[in-house]
Every structure is written in structure tokens, then in C-alpha cells.
XYZ file of C-alpha atoms in Angstrom:
746
model
C -1.086 -5.330 0.619
C 1.957 -6.158 -1.245
C 4.280 -3.189 -1.266
C 5.258 -2.221 -4.667
C 8.155 -0.092 -5.764
C 5.473 -0.126 -3.726
C 6.765 0.875 -0.229
C 9.963 2.947 0.125
C 12.386 0.047 0.110
C 16.024 1.126 0.002
C 17.819 0.645 -3.265
C 21.169 -1.037 -3.261
C 22.919 0.751 -6.138
C 22.642 4.438 -7.042
C 20.975 5.056 -10.369
C 23.818 7.184 -11.647
C 23.696 10.248 -9.459
C 26.576 12.482 -10.376
C 28.696 9.385 -11.057
C 30.863 10.557 -8.194
C 31.262 6.987 -7.103
C 33.152 6.354 -10.355
C 35.434 9.382 -10.110
C 38.852 9.190 -8.569
C 39.210 12.331 -6.464
C 42.455 14.107 -7.065
C 44.092 17.217 -5.753
C 43.265 20.303 -7.808
C 45.298 23.479 -7.759
C 44.718 26.775 -9.490
C 45.417 26.234 -13.202
C 45.248 28.743 -16.033
C 42.894 27.630 -18.823
C 44.868 26.531 -21.882
C 44.616 28.886 -24.817
C 43.386 26.082 -27.105
C 40.271 25.633 -24.955
C 39.509 29.286 -24.178
C 37.475 29.861 -27.350
C 35.332 26.768 -26.843
C 34.644 27.584 -23.183
C 33.764 31.189 -24.026
C 31.363 29.992 -26.730
C 29.766 27.532 -24.304
C 29.479 30.314 -21.741
C 27.677 32.568 -24.222
C 25.302 29.742 -25.160
C 24.654 28.257 -21.727
C 24.475 31.505 -19.777
C 21.900 32.712 -22.256
C 19.686 29.682 -21.753
C 20.245 29.394 -18.005
C 19.210 32.988 -17.394
C 22.054 33.473 -14.915
C 25.790 33.346 -15.445
C 27.497 29.957 -15.064
C 30.871 31.090 -16.362
C 32.260 34.540 -17.106
C 33.623 35.172 -20.544
C 37.143 36.074 -19.437
C 37.863 33.305 -16.936
C 41.423 32.042 -17.102
C 41.328 30.049 -13.844
C 39.786 26.551 -14.103
C 39.109 26.568 -10.362
C 36.768 29.550 -10.769
C 34.362 27.825 -13.167
C 31.420 25.751 -11.923
C 31.626 22.090 -12.906
C 34.978 22.407 -14.734
C 38.178 20.486 -14.057
C 41.440 20.906 -15.968
C 44.650 18.951 -16.108
C 47.997 20.426 -15.079
C 48.424 21.972 -18.529
C 45.070 23.788 -18.393
C 43.186 21.555 -20.788
C 39.534 20.914 -19.828
C 39.096 17.271 -18.777
C 35.743 17.296 -16.967
C 32.432 19.092 -17.424
C 29.892 18.082 -14.764
C 26.688 20.156 -14.695
C 23.301 19.084 -13.338
C 19.763 20.477 -13.340
C 20.389 23.391 -15.681
C 17.670 24.868 -17.838
C 19.445 24.855 -21.174
C 16.456 23.867 -23.370
C 18.794 23.342 -26.313
C 20.692 20.557 -28.090
C 24.128 19.398 -26.963
C 26.490 22.117 -28.347
C 28.776 20.841 -31.108
C 31.688 23.002 -29.925
C 32.173 20.587 -27.033
C 33.848 18.339 -29.595
C 36.753 20.843 -29.766
C 37.714 20.016 -26.162
C 40.004 17.197 -27.277
C 41.238 16.395 -23.771
C 37.728 15.952 -22.356
C 37.371 12.686 -20.428
C 34.163 13.213 -18.424
C 31.018 14.873 -19.776
C 28.001 14.777 -17.442
C 24.934 16.908 -18.227
C 22.233 15.222 -16.158
C 18.752 16.793 -16.038
C 19.802 19.860 -18.015
C 16.692 19.868 -20.283
C 18.762 19.078 -23.350
C 16.831 18.513 -26.582
C 17.553 17.296 -30.108
C 19.720 14.337 -31.054
C 23.194 13.228 -30.012
C 25.592 15.081 -32.383
C 27.984 12.868 -34.303
C 30.785 15.333 -33.649
C 30.695 14.306 -29.991
C 32.273 11.003 -30.952
C 35.484 12.779 -31.995
C 36.287 13.003 -28.270
C 38.223 9.768 -28.293
C 39.558 10.341 -24.748
C 36.047 10.380 -23.330
C 35.536 7.765 -20.587
C 32.245 9.042 -19.084
C 29.262 10.252 -21.133
C 26.239 10.888 -18.927
C 23.178 12.712 -20.298
C 20.540 10.999 -18.140
C 17.224 12.800 -17.617
C 16.886 15.012 -20.665
C 14.677 15.161 -23.782
C 17.116 13.714 -26.286
C 15.508 11.962 -29.250
C 16.605 9.880 -32.216
C 18.743 6.744 -32.180
C 22.089 5.710 -30.740
C 24.444 6.847 -33.538
C 26.741 4.323 -35.187
C 29.613 6.736 -34.596
C 29.524 6.025 -30.866
C 31.803 3.062 -31.590
C 34.663 5.612 -32.010
C 34.619 6.192 -28.235
C 36.981 3.293 -27.644
C 37.899 4.520 -24.141
C 34.299 4.918 -22.940
C 33.675 3.182 -19.614
C 30.402 4.776 -18.438
C 27.432 5.504 -20.719
C 24.259 6.989 -19.242
C 21.449 7.639 -21.720
C 18.502 6.822 -19.463
C 15.333 8.892 -19.014
C 15.308 10.277 -22.557
C 13.274 9.534 -25.691
C 15.751 7.401 -27.620
C 14.753 4.473 -29.823
C 16.201 2.186 -32.464
C 18.774 -0.633 -32.366
C 21.488 -1.072 -29.737
C 23.983 -2.830 -32.007
C 26.365 0.210 -32.195
C 27.056 -0.221 -28.476
C 28.624 -3.638 -28.975
C 31.871 -2.055 -30.177
C 32.754 -0.296 -26.909
C 35.490 -2.603 -25.601
C 36.002 -0.936 -22.201
C 32.390 -0.213 -21.246
C 31.585 -1.168 -17.630
C 28.348 0.807 -16.972
C 25.401 0.988 -19.422
C 22.221 2.760 -18.311
C 19.379 2.982 -20.873
C 16.303 3.016 -18.578
C 13.034 4.736 -19.496
C 13.456 5.334 -23.193
C 11.453 4.137 -26.201
C 13.607 1.191 -27.252
C 11.524 -1.711 -28.556
C 11.784 -4.983 -30.383
C 14.396 -7.546 -29.385
C 17.304 -6.857 -27.068
C 20.338 -7.058 -29.315
C 22.325 -10.239 -28.844
C 25.365 -8.113 -29.759
C 25.365 -6.762 -26.186
C 26.851 -10.128 -25.226
C 30.165 -8.865 -26.654
C 30.532 -6.272 -23.868
C 32.508 -8.668 -21.692
C 33.839 -5.894 -19.418
C 30.309 -4.746 -18.494
C 29.453 -4.668 -14.773
C 26.117 -2.803 -14.822
C 23.396 -3.213 -17.488
C 19.971 -1.642 -17.000
C 17.314 -1.543 -19.737
C 14.219 -1.260 -17.541
C 11.007 0.547 -18.473
C 11.365 0.381 -22.235
C 9.258 -1.566 -24.735
C 11.523 -4.537 -25.403
C 9.762 -7.741 -26.431
C 10.770 -11.240 -27.563
C 13.071 -13.323 -25.389
C 16.121 -12.528 -23.283
C 19.168 -13.229 -25.474
C 21.246 -16.100 -24.132
C 24.375 -14.164 -25.121
C 23.954 -12.060 -21.972
C 25.344 -15.102 -20.175
C 28.738 -14.143 -21.656
C 28.944 -11.027 -19.465
C 31.034 -12.737 -16.810
C 31.914 -9.484 -14.999
C 28.302 -8.340 -14.663
C 27.166 -7.244 -11.154
C 23.673 -6.012 -11.990
C 21.264 -7.029 -14.767
C 17.982 -5.090 -14.800
C 15.449 -5.775 -17.570
C 12.265 -5.094 -15.587
C 9.040 -3.440 -16.800
C 9.248 -4.419 -20.448
C 7.291 -6.929 -22.523
C 9.853 -9.706 -22.571
C 8.531 -13.217 -23.177
C 9.891 -16.728 -23.345
C 11.866 -18.444 -20.610
C 14.717 -17.309 -18.387
C 17.845 -18.561 -20.192
C 19.999 -21.064 -18.305
C 23.043 -19.214 -19.578
C 22.492 -16.554 -16.900
C 23.649 -19.103 -14.323
C 27.189 -18.434 -15.524
C 27.142 -14.860 -14.190
C 28.985 -15.698 -10.983
C 29.649 -12.027 -10.122
C 25.972 -11.081 -10.366
C 24.510 -9.480 -7.223
C 21.222 -8.218 -8.675
C 18.983 -10.015 -11.193
C 15.867 -7.934 -11.839
C 13.398 -9.267 -14.435
C 10.113 -8.270 -12.802
C 6.981 -7.087 -14.627
C 7.413 -8.817 -17.956
C 5.639 -11.744 -19.633
C 8.219 -14.432 -18.925
C 6.981 -18.039 -18.871
C 8.277 -21.463 -17.940
C 9.877 -22.537 -14.695
C 12.380 -20.701 -12.532
C 15.636 -22.364 -13.632
C 17.218 -24.518 -10.942
C 20.550 -23.333 -12.315
C 19.977 -19.894 -10.739
C 21.135 -21.521 -7.529
C 24.665 -21.260 -8.950
C 24.642 -17.444 -8.665
C 26.554 -17.530 -5.403
C 27.020 -13.742 -5.150
C 23.348 -12.892 -5.754
C 21.721 -10.534 -3.223
C 18.560 -9.474 -5.059
C 16.372 -11.818 -7.127
C 13.303 -10.023 -8.528
C 11.089 -12.161 -10.762
C 7.686 -10.913 -9.576
C 4.750 -10.198 -11.909
C 5.510 -12.555 -14.771
C 3.847 -15.804 -15.879
C 6.347 -18.217 -14.411
C 4.977 -21.638 -13.477
C 6.095 -24.853 -11.869
C 7.470 -25.099 -8.365
C 9.949 -22.983 -6.447
C 13.334 -24.673 -6.937
C 14.939 -25.784 -3.685
C 18.315 -24.902 -5.235
C 17.621 -21.246 -4.393
C 18.747 -22.154 -0.870
C 22.292 -22.156 -2.245
C 22.071 -18.372 -2.582
C 23.657 -17.715 0.791
C 24.074 -13.964 0.125
C 20.449 -13.450 -0.942
C 18.531 -10.622 0.784
C 15.502 -10.201 -1.520
C 13.492 -13.138 -2.901
C 10.617 -11.640 -4.883
C 8.567 -14.079 -6.947
C 5.028 -12.792 -6.295
C 2.395 -12.491 -9.004
C 3.230 -15.607 -11.025
C 1.609 -19.013 -11.546
C 3.884 -20.948 -9.217
C 2.412 -24.060 -7.588
C 3.395 -26.848 -5.247
C 4.684 -26.423 -1.726
C 7.132 -23.889 -0.333
C 10.523 -25.617 -0.068
C 11.701 -25.949 3.519
C 15.197 -25.258 2.202
C 14.313 -21.552 1.842
C 14.732 -21.368 5.604
C 18.461 -21.943 5.074
C 19.116 -18.538 3.458
C 20.591 -16.707 6.470
C 20.611 -13.107 5.196
C 17.117 -13.078 3.662
C 15.149 -9.906 4.512
C 12.297 -9.845 1.979
C 10.333 -12.937 0.946
C 7.515 -12.176 -1.507
C 5.587 -15.293 -2.512
C 2.118 -13.717 -2.806
C -0.365 -14.047 -5.680
C 0.613 -17.549 -6.752
C -0.978 -20.984 -6.438
C 1.256 -22.352 -3.707
C -0.256 -25.073 -1.515
C 0.596 -27.112 1.549
C 1.679 -25.695 4.871
C 4.156 -22.977 5.794
C 7.472 -24.745 6.498
C 8.683 -24.595 10.089
C 12.144 -23.766 8.727
C 10.943 -20.266 7.805
C 11.286 -19.506 11.518
C 15.070 -19.694 11.113
C 15.160 -16.533 8.959
C 16.281 -14.269 11.781
C 16.882 -11.269 9.498
C 13.476 -11.364 7.801
C 11.591 -8.032 7.854
C 8.943 -8.681 5.204
C 7.025 -11.967 4.801
C 4.338 -11.836 2.117
C 2.414 -15.023 1.235
C -1.082 -13.689 0.662
C -3.463 -15.050 -1.977
C -2.220 -18.621 -2.296
C -3.745 -21.955 -1.298
C -1.756 -22.498 1.886
C -3.388 -24.566 4.615
C -2.724 -25.900 8.092
C -1.600 -23.886 11.089
C 1.101 -21.254 11.317
C 4.242 -22.963 12.634
C 5.171 -21.860 16.129
C 8.739 -21.224 14.923
C 7.544 -17.962 13.320
C 7.467 -16.664 16.886
C 11.243 -16.230 16.476
C 10.920 -13.679 13.636
C 11.411 -10.683 15.884
C 12.444 -8.337 13.034
C 9.404 -8.867 10.796
C 7.550 -5.599 10.202
C 5.194 -6.638 7.400
C 3.304 -9.947 7.644
C 0.688 -10.819 5.008
C -0.947 -14.277 5.083
C -4.394 -13.215 3.852
C -6.605 -15.110 1.397
C -5.364 -18.606 2.183
C -6.877 -21.569 4.027
C -4.803 -21.294 7.190
C -6.397 -22.187 10.500
C -5.833 -22.514 14.220
C -4.673 -19.992 16.820
C -2.139 -17.303 15.954
C -2.028 -15.043 19.010
C 0.952 -16.712 20.784
C 2.953 -16.597 17.547
C 2.219 -12.990 16.612
C 2.972 -11.883 20.167
C 6.608 -12.850 19.655
C 6.914 -10.808 16.464
C 7.552 -7.568 18.307
C 8.311 -5.411 15.261
C 5.114 -5.979 13.236
C 3.531 -2.736 11.982
C 1.451 -4.172 9.111
C -0.573 -7.314 9.856
C -2.840 -8.877 7.204
C -4.562 -12.151 8.168
C -8.012 -11.756 6.589
C -9.897 -14.470 4.716
C -8.547 -17.514 6.549
C -9.961 -19.778 9.256
C -7.925 -18.552 12.223
C -9.608 -18.974 15.587
C -9.114 -18.305 19.283
C -7.824 -15.051 20.719
C -7.118 -12.020 18.574
C -3.423 -11.677 17.695
C -1.676 -9.087 19.836
C 1.315 -7.587 18.020
C 3.643 -4.865 19.282
C 1.828 -2.177 21.313
C 3.154 0.811 19.361
C 3.852 1.676 15.732
C 0.985 -0.346 14.222
C -0.166 0.939 10.811
C -2.529 -1.765 9.489
C -4.351 -4.385 11.564
C -6.558 -6.443 9.243
C -7.896 -9.753 10.590
C -11.350 -9.804 8.960
C -13.209 -12.946 7.858
C -11.796 -15.422 10.353
C -13.149 -17.128 13.467
C -11.403 -15.121 16.166
C -13.567 -15.270 19.239
C -12.176 -13.004 21.927
C -9.317 -10.847 23.099
C -8.213 -7.271 23.621
C -5.929 -5.189 21.453
C -4.661 -1.861 22.719
C -2.386 0.556 20.903
C -1.069 3.951 21.832
C -1.527 5.295 18.282
C -5.207 4.494 17.715
C -5.835 7.336 15.279
C -3.048 6.094 12.986
C -4.109 2.446 12.866
C -6.299 1.147 10.016
C -8.548 -1.536 11.513
C -10.641 -4.303 10.059
C -11.985 -7.071 12.310
C -15.159 -7.623 10.306
C -16.781 -11.056 10.137
C -15.412 -12.905 13.146
C -17.026 -14.476 16.211
C -16.014 -11.554 18.381
C -18.274 -10.240 21.086
C -15.811 -8.451 23.351
C -14.290 -5.023 23.571
C -11.078 -4.737 21.559
C -9.461 -1.981 23.579
C -9.317 1.760 23.319
C -9.393 1.953 19.518
C -12.475 0.073 18.342
C -15.387 -2.086 19.456
C -15.553 -5.647 18.222
C -18.697 -7.064 16.652
C -19.958 -10.334 15.294
C -20.970 -11.060 11.724
C -20.734 -14.824 11.213
C -23.778 -16.957 11.889
C -24.134 -18.836 15.161
C -23.672 -22.137 13.337
C -20.409 -20.996 11.718
C -18.975 -19.747 14.990
C -20.066 -22.776 16.992
C -18.368 -25.083 14.504
C -14.983 -23.463 15.093
C -14.840 -21.718 18.452
C -18.276 -21.762 20.053
C -20.335 -18.778 21.070
C -19.481 -18.804 24.759
C -15.732 -18.274 24.606
C -13.099 -16.212 26.292
C -10.783 -16.477 29.230
C -12.379 -15.982 32.629
C -10.691 -15.192 35.891
C -10.628 -12.771 38.764
C -10.781 -9.678 36.540
C -14.252 -8.113 36.707
C -15.554 -11.140 38.584
C -14.511 -13.436 35.753
C -17.116 -12.106 33.305
C -15.552 -9.085 31.661
C -12.460 -7.143 30.696
C -10.667 -4.257 32.322
C -10.919 -1.139 30.137
C -8.691 1.909 30.382
C -10.995 4.825 29.648
C -9.279 6.883 26.911
C -10.683 10.135 28.313
C -9.870 9.755 32.001
C -7.191 7.073 32.092
C -9.152 5.305 34.829
C -9.649 1.522 34.805
C -13.215 0.316 34.472
C -14.876 -3.047 33.990
C -16.586 -3.800 30.693
C -18.856 -6.792 31.088
C -19.343 -9.791 28.845
C -22.624 -10.246 26.961
C -25.545 -10.956 29.311
C -23.656 -9.482 32.275
C -23.720 -6.058 33.894
C -21.831 -4.190 36.588
C -22.870 -5.042 40.099
C -24.681 -2.214 41.866
C -22.631 -2.920 45.000
C -19.231 -3.562 43.416
C -18.121 -1.590 40.390
C -15.295 -4.070 39.763
C -17.530 -7.115 39.339
C -19.835 -8.282 36.536
C -22.994 -10.154 37.480
C -25.752 -11.712 35.320
C -27.926 -9.007 33.815
C -28.765 -6.939 30.750
C -26.963 -7.834 27.544
C -24.509 -5.251 26.306
C -24.727 -6.148 22.618
C -27.694 -6.426 20.315
C -27.389 -8.777 17.344
C -30.389 -8.957 15.046
C -31.202 -12.626 14.468
C -34.945 -12.969 15.033
C -38.058 -10.836 14.849
C -38.425 -11.073 18.622
C -35.663 -8.480 18.947
C -37.112 -6.052 16.406
C -39.893 -3.522 16.815
C -41.608 -2.941 13.466
C -43.536 0.133 12.437
C -45.491 1.265 9.395
C -45.121 -0.966 6.338
C -42.143 -2.902 7.735
C -42.324 -6.701 8.022
C -40.041 -9.679 8.671
C -39.713 -12.221 5.868
C -39.380 -15.964 6.389
C -35.609 -15.807 5.822
C -35.201 -13.233 8.618
C -34.733 -10.211 6.349
C -36.620 -7.027 7.203
C -38.684 -5.507 4.395
C -39.182 -1.803 5.111
C -41.140 -0.940 1.971
C -42.705 -3.704 -0.115
C -42.863 -2.219 -3.595
C -45.980 -0.060 -3.323
C -45.850 3.709 -3.648
C -46.024 6.165 -0.745
C -44.980 3.728 1.956
C -43.176 4.401 5.226
C -41.516 1.680 7.254
C -39.245 1.471 10.265
C -37.520 -1.212 12.332
C -35.893 -0.592 15.710
C -33.887 -2.828 17.987
C -35.527 -3.924 21.189
C -34.755 -3.279 23.986
C -33.233 0.186 23.757
C -29.449 0.473 24.177
C -27.548 2.352 26.858
C -24.675 4.156 25.131
C -23.793 6.258 28.188
C -23.373 5.393 31.827
C -22.998 7.667 34.800
C -20.608 6.643 37.599
C -20.914 10.280 38.618
C -24.605 11.103 38.212
C -23.822 14.824 38.245
C -21.629 14.653 35.124
C -22.910 16.129 31.876
C -22.759 13.011 29.688
C -21.222 10.409 31.928
C -18.941 7.999 30.063
C -19.598 7.545 26.353
C -18.189 4.363 24.818
C -19.409 4.493 21.245
C -20.820 1.831 18.939
C -20.288 -0.071 15.729
C -23.093 -1.083 13.344
C -22.782 -3.422 10.389
C -25.620 -4.210 8.014
C -26.418 -5.169 4.457
C -29.313 -3.835 2.415
C -30.845 -3.801 -1.037
C -32.773 -0.952 -2.637
C -34.675 -1.255 -5.896
C -34.926 1.653 -8.345
C -37.717 4.054 -7.529
C -39.205 7.333 -8.612
C -37.882 10.801 -8.102
C -39.533 13.311 -5.871
C -39.066 15.657 -2.945
C -39.258 14.001 0.429
C -36.554 11.550 -0.420
C -36.301 7.959 -1.348
C -33.926 5.562 0.370
C -32.782 4.457 3.767
C -31.471 5.919 7.024
C -29.760 4.266 9.990
C -30.737 6.148 13.166
C -29.876 6.417 16.839
C -32.585 8.350 18.621
C -34.251 9.048 21.951
C -37.623 8.268 20.353
C -39.283 7.752 16.979
C -42.637 8.311 15.361
C -44.970 5.426 14.549
C -43.961 5.576 10.910
C -40.640 6.076 9.242
C -40.046 9.598 8.081
C -38.219 10.828 5.032
C -34.582 10.077 4.632
C -34.133 13.541 6.051
C -35.023 12.091 9.485
C -37.809 14.508 10.238
C -39.824 11.928 12.147
C -37.409 10.892 14.910
C -37.197 14.067 16.968
C -34.461 16.499 17.793
C -32.489 14.083 19.994
C -31.366 11.930 17.086
C -28.504 11.185 14.734
C -28.869 9.421 11.404
C -26.849 8.240 8.427
C -28.801 8.503 5.186
C -28.303 6.461 2.024
C -30.167 8.715 -0.358
C -31.016 8.079 -4.021
C -32.844 11.360 -4.707
C -31.468 14.844 -5.286
C -33.337 17.303 -3.063
C -32.344 20.854 -3.934
C -34.051 22.420 -0.937
C -32.174 20.049 1.386
C -28.825 20.901 -0.268
C -28.144 17.325 -1.388
C -24.931 16.999 -3.408
C -26.492 14.585 -5.944
C -28.952 11.710 -6.300
C -26.591 9.012 -4.967
C -25.012 10.053 -1.698
C -24.379 9.272 1.951
C -25.010 11.915 4.609
C -24.951 12.460 8.371
C -27.977 14.242 9.849
C -28.486 15.409 13.438
C -31.366 16.893 15.395
C -34.014 15.659 12.945
C -32.797 18.077 10.287
C -33.281 17.037 6.632
C -30.074 18.928 5.748
C -26.962 16.818 6.161
C -24.211 17.921 8.500
C -21.747 16.209 6.130
C -22.211 14.230 2.930
C -20.270 12.381 0.245
C -21.020 10.710 -3.064
C -21.581 6.977 -2.644
C -18.858 4.850 -4.332
C -21.524 2.613 -5.926
C -25.109 2.859 -7.175
C -27.388 2.663 -4.149
C -30.681 1.745 -5.838
C -29.698 -0.969 -8.313
C -31.363 -3.782 -6.298
C -27.958 -5.327 -5.532
C -26.742 -6.133 -2.027
C -24.730 -3.370 -0.355
C -22.697 -3.699 2.828
C -22.326 -0.803 5.253
C -20.366 -0.248 8.446
C -20.821 2.695 10.800
C -18.173 3.350 13.446
C -18.694 5.936 16.173
C -15.644 6.842 18.273
C -16.463 9.234 21.136
C -12.870 10.317 21.755
C -11.557 13.710 20.593
C -15.032 15.228 20.444
C -16.649 12.380 18.506
C -15.976 10.955 15.036
C -18.403 9.031 12.840
C -17.092 6.957 9.936
C -19.257 5.343 7.253
C -17.881 2.531 5.089
C -19.755 1.251 2.039
C -18.962 -1.605 -0.326
C -20.506 -4.217 -2.602
C -18.124 -6.722 -1.011
C -18.689 -8.155 2.495
C -15.165 -7.148 3.542
C -15.012 -3.685 5.071
C -12.866 -1.246 3.047
C -9.902 0.389 4.724
C -10.964 3.859 3.568
C -14.293 5.328 4.761
C -16.793 6.781 2.317
C -17.596 9.571 4.779
C -16.019 10.880 7.983
C -17.867 13.449 10.103
C -17.148 15.174 13.395
C -20.212 14.758 15.588
C -20.738 14.426 19.331
C -23.564 12.091 20.350
C -23.348 13.596 23.821
C -24.325 17.003 22.402
C -26.952 15.571 20.034
C -28.645 12.969 22.260
C -28.308 14.944 25.536
C -28.363 11.945 27.888
C -28.807 12.151 31.637
C -28.388 9.607 34.406
C -32.126 8.926 34.317
C -32.539 9.167 30.531
C -29.728 7.280 28.815
C -31.533 4.593 26.746
C -31.627 5.071 22.973
C -33.291 3.345 20.046
C -31.325 2.285 17.016
C -32.693 1.028 13.725
C -33.765 1.991 10.216
C -36.243 4.291 8.468
C -37.351 4.115 4.848
C -39.722 5.968 2.566
C -40.903 5.255 -0.966
C -42.059 8.232 -3.012
C -44.825 8.283 -5.614
C -43.036 5.481 -7.480
C -42.998 1.992 -5.935
C -39.834 0.704 -4.326
C -38.685 -2.345 -2.368
C -36.141 -1.697 0.345
C -34.883 -4.435 2.688
C -32.383 -4.963 5.472
C -30.736 -8.313 4.783
C -28.541 -8.524 7.880
C -28.003 -6.241 10.825
C -25.490 -6.286 13.679
C -25.032 -3.636 16.320
C -22.505 -3.611 19.143
C -22.239 -1.137 21.958
C -20.807 -1.240 25.450
C -23.464 -0.530 28.078
C -22.429 -1.252 31.662
C -25.394 -0.726 33.955
C -24.832 1.040 37.279
């Protein structure tokens, strides 16, 4: 949920690139290479052309303009060598040290090896040394202190280690890039002597101990990046003296203590990244003084207390990451003043109360995550105003009322599971691209052209928050339904509320009649066969622990998954279904014939359950098997898989390994979505957690129209479960079972 380096966010400062942003472009005319440098360039050409495999420089060049990556001064002396992404596979050549007028040496990503030669430090005119992205090993040589004119040093993305003390004697250094090496131990306090430094990045090394307070002496510093190390201790107050700092990045360390209130003095700060540490205490209200701040990232800490209302006074804020803390209280109404906010992430805290209506004003927010809190009340009017939302995460709260309706296009994730939403429609133009999860709400109405809603909470839970008979009524469909745009035809049709059906005389009105959803809650709605029985707690026991048992349970009455406005059409209108159930399967014996469970939709079924291969339900059937036996003759992939079977065949049309052990006697949760559009798609989700995963275990292309072969006079179908125990005893039970389908009756 939380995007990490996570989500393609733009970076504000180039890593080093070609360092072109540090070069002063100047006019260059054709200049003859000075005789003093000819020998060195020819030697480099022999060496580098050999390793490159194609000629970089000829051996008789006299014109600086003709050589790739070479600049000369007016006298013909080489001043700049800038080469990138060359396959040298060799150490830095020592003859470079003979180019005494060299000021800029950049060999980024040239597959250089070996150590940094000490002779390089004889180039006392050098102002830029950039060897980022190579395989250089060893330590930073003491001799580097001879480069008294060095302003830019890029040693990142190598394999360097050892102390950094030699760098403290570079009086003109403004840019120091040491990312992604093997430096460890303490960060040298001697770096505090580099008072001209503007950019310091030591990220992704193995530094430990505390941040030296001497870094607070770097008054010219614009960016300080120490992220992804093992730094501990507190954030030193001395950093508050860095009044030129625009980026403070300390994320992914082991820092403790409180966020210093003194950080509010960093008036130029744009990016504050403290996420994924062990910081505690409250969020200091003084951060509201950071009027230039665009990123506030403090997720993944141990912060507590309430969210300061003063954070709403940071006018340029775009990203607010407060997730994965222990924050409590309500969301301040002042957050609604953050007109530039595009990412609001507060998930996994202890926030309570309702969402303030002022969030309706956050029209630029694209990513909204409030999941895993204790928030309540309606949200639909608020979310409706947030017209840019593409990722919506509200699960695991106590929201109620109508489903939130965000922007109609561009949605990527719509996750509102485990709340008390009771009704509403959601329609998007990009259904196939949207990841949905509405599991465990009080919903009983069609959600639009993408998915069917279904209920999972108990009647008592729903009644306590929103009641079971909910939803706006009015003139549409006679006040007892919703208008549905058929995704296949584009025509508008009425979809009736539960316990209503289409009037035989008026296809735009819903009248009292057959229920359109079946929710298992009592044995009166279940037809049992074979060894199946209903326990006192309402669970259905298909096989009771004895060997060679067959049991089945089917919903009653049969469901109408097709309807025929035109009785001459082949399949009429097919609107799909969604089933959700939980089950438990004890270990059993091995043997042909299968052992496990199958969910089925069928035109008819035998008196007993058949094998998991579905041989007993007839050719007009589709089943999803949860199989714990490897049957070679049925081409099973293994002894723990999920498969889709059609036509009563024991051989699966499609199968996949289950992501958990099916027969360990633990509760499993399954969801089966059937979408009839685009030829028919069946998705099976499986988890040990009651929250539906975003990624299906199995996706199969299957058309129920072709398999079930409905007609206008034969369009009712059974749905339920089959189970078989082999020669070894096994207990297999259905613990809960919900099925939703849309079945207007003509």
C-alpha cells in the first residue's frame, strides 16, 4: 500500500549523471593536441581501444575536436576526459597522471577494476573526479588530500571500504557522492570540516553508530542523504543549523528518540524523509514552519499521539506519509487545506472518528490510504470530491453508508473491504485494469459493470451499523433496484433489489418476488445429500471422518444466472456471480478418485457427491476443485492444487498450485469471481486470512454460456459443494458460504 522507492516518484536532484549540470559550457574551436600530451593520449588509445573492442581514438589524432569525450584548452593541453558506459574491464591507467592540465576526469560505468592509483593525485588541477558505477575496490587513499582544487568527487556504486578521514582535507569540495559501497563503522566526524560542501550522500552503505553532530557545521549543505544504513542513536539537534538544507534523507536506519522540534528551523527544507526508523514520541507541531516542504515522510516508526492540526499549514506539501505508526485521535480538519497534496498515507494507525468533510477539497490527491484504523461514518460524499484518486485503500475500518465513488476513469486499486458499506454503485470505464476488494461489508446490491457485490458480515453486525434493509429508493426501477448498463450491449436494464424481480408487464419496474441473492445462513436454504449434515453452529459437514464417504450440499432454490429478454437468443443475458466461503479439510489418505472439495455450478447433480473430478454432476457443469491428492491419470500438477473443471471431466481445464496447505485442518478462505464479459473469466482467490488477496491464485478463460447451455425455459442452476474421502478417514466442512448472483425474472 505504501509506495516505496516504492512507486516511481520523481527525484529532485540528479544522482550525478554526466555532471553536465556542473560544467560551464564554453566555445570550442579546432585545436591541435599539444605535443606534451600526444604520447599519453596515444597510450590511452592503445589501451582503451583494445579493451573497448572498437576504436575510441585513432593513434595519430592531432585535433582535439575529433576525439570522443576530449576537450583541450587553447594551447592544446587536455583538460577534460568524459567517457561513459565503456567496457574497459581494467584498472584506471596510470598514464592519465601525465596529463598535468587535466581538470575534469569522468569515467562513469566504464567497468573499471582495481584500486584508485596514487599517481592520480598528482593531477593537482583536477576539479572533478567521477568514477561512479564501476568495480573499484580498496580504500580512499590518503593521497587524495593532494587534490586541493577538487570540487566534485563521485565514488558511488563501487566496492570501496575503509575510513573517510582523508576526505576532510579537500578545502574546496562541494559535491561528495559515496552511495552503494562497503563503508562501515562510524561516519567520520572529520567530514564536518568540509564547510564548502553542498551535497553529501552516503546512502546504502553499512555505517553504524550515531550521526556525528559535526555535520551541523556544514552550513552550505543543500542535501544530506544517509539513508539505508544501520545508523542508531538520535537525530542531532545540530542539524537544525543547516539553513540551506533542502533535502534531509535519513530513512531506513535504526534511529531512535523523538523527531527534534528544532528541525522546524530548516526554513529551506523541501524533502524530509525519516521513514522506517524507530523514532517515538509525537509529531512536532514545529514542522509547520517548513513552508517550502513538499515531502513529509515519517511512516514506519513508533510515533504516537495525535496528528498536529498545524500540518495543514504547509502550503506546498505534496506527499504526507504517516502510515505504520501508533497515531491516535481524529484526522485534523486542517488537512483539507493542503491543496497541493497528491499522496495521503495514514494506514495502520489507531485513528478514530469520521473523515473530516474538508478532505473533499483535496482535488489533486491520487493515492489515499486510510486502511487499518478505527475510522467510521460515511465517506462517499468526501471521496466524490477527490476527482484525481486512482488508488483508494479504506479496508479494515468501520465506514458505513454508500460505497465511495471516486473518479470514473483511471482507477488502479479500489480496496474497501472489511467495513460496513451497505449499498451503492461504482462504475469505471477501465474495469479490467482495476484491482477490486469489497469483501466483508453489508453490501447486497450490484456494484456496476466491473463486479458484483456480496455480503459477508453477520446480520447482527450489519444491523448494528447500517441495517439490512438499506439503500436509496426512488423512481428508478420502481424504487426497488438499480439501473444497469449491460457491458455487452450498452443497453440500460433494471437490476432488482433482493426479494424483488422484474415485472412481467413492465421491464423497467421491480415488484416483490424471487430473491436475487442466496446467502447461506440456515439449513432451510441448503439441500443435503450423502453424508453431509448441518452442525449446531450452522457449519456444513460434508464428510465426518469416516473412510469412503461422499457428501454434497446445494443451495435451494436453484439460481437463475441467465435471463432472456429475447427468448430466441442463444444465452440471453449472462450477469455472472461471486461466491465466498471458508472451509477446513483434515489430512486424509492418498488414493485415486481424489480427496478434497469442489465448488460447483450445475444443471443437476447426483444423489451423492462425486470425486473432486466432478464426475457426478453431469456434462452441464462447471467446478472449482481444491484437491489434496496427485492423480496421474487426471494430469494433476501435484497433491495440493486448485483447478477448474467443465463438463463433468476429471481433468482440469486450468490448474495452479495452492499458495497454502489445503488439508492441514486450518480454516481457509476462498473467493470465486465469474465475469461473463470478453468470453468469460473465472478467478479463484485463496488465503488463510479473511481479507481477499489482490492477486488470484488461478485465472481461467471459461464461458458458462457454452458449458451450461441455458435456454429460456431451462435457465435455473444449482450451486454448492461436493466432497469425497478416500480409503483414509477425513473431515471436511464448509464453515461459511455466501453466493451472490443477479437473476432478474422475466
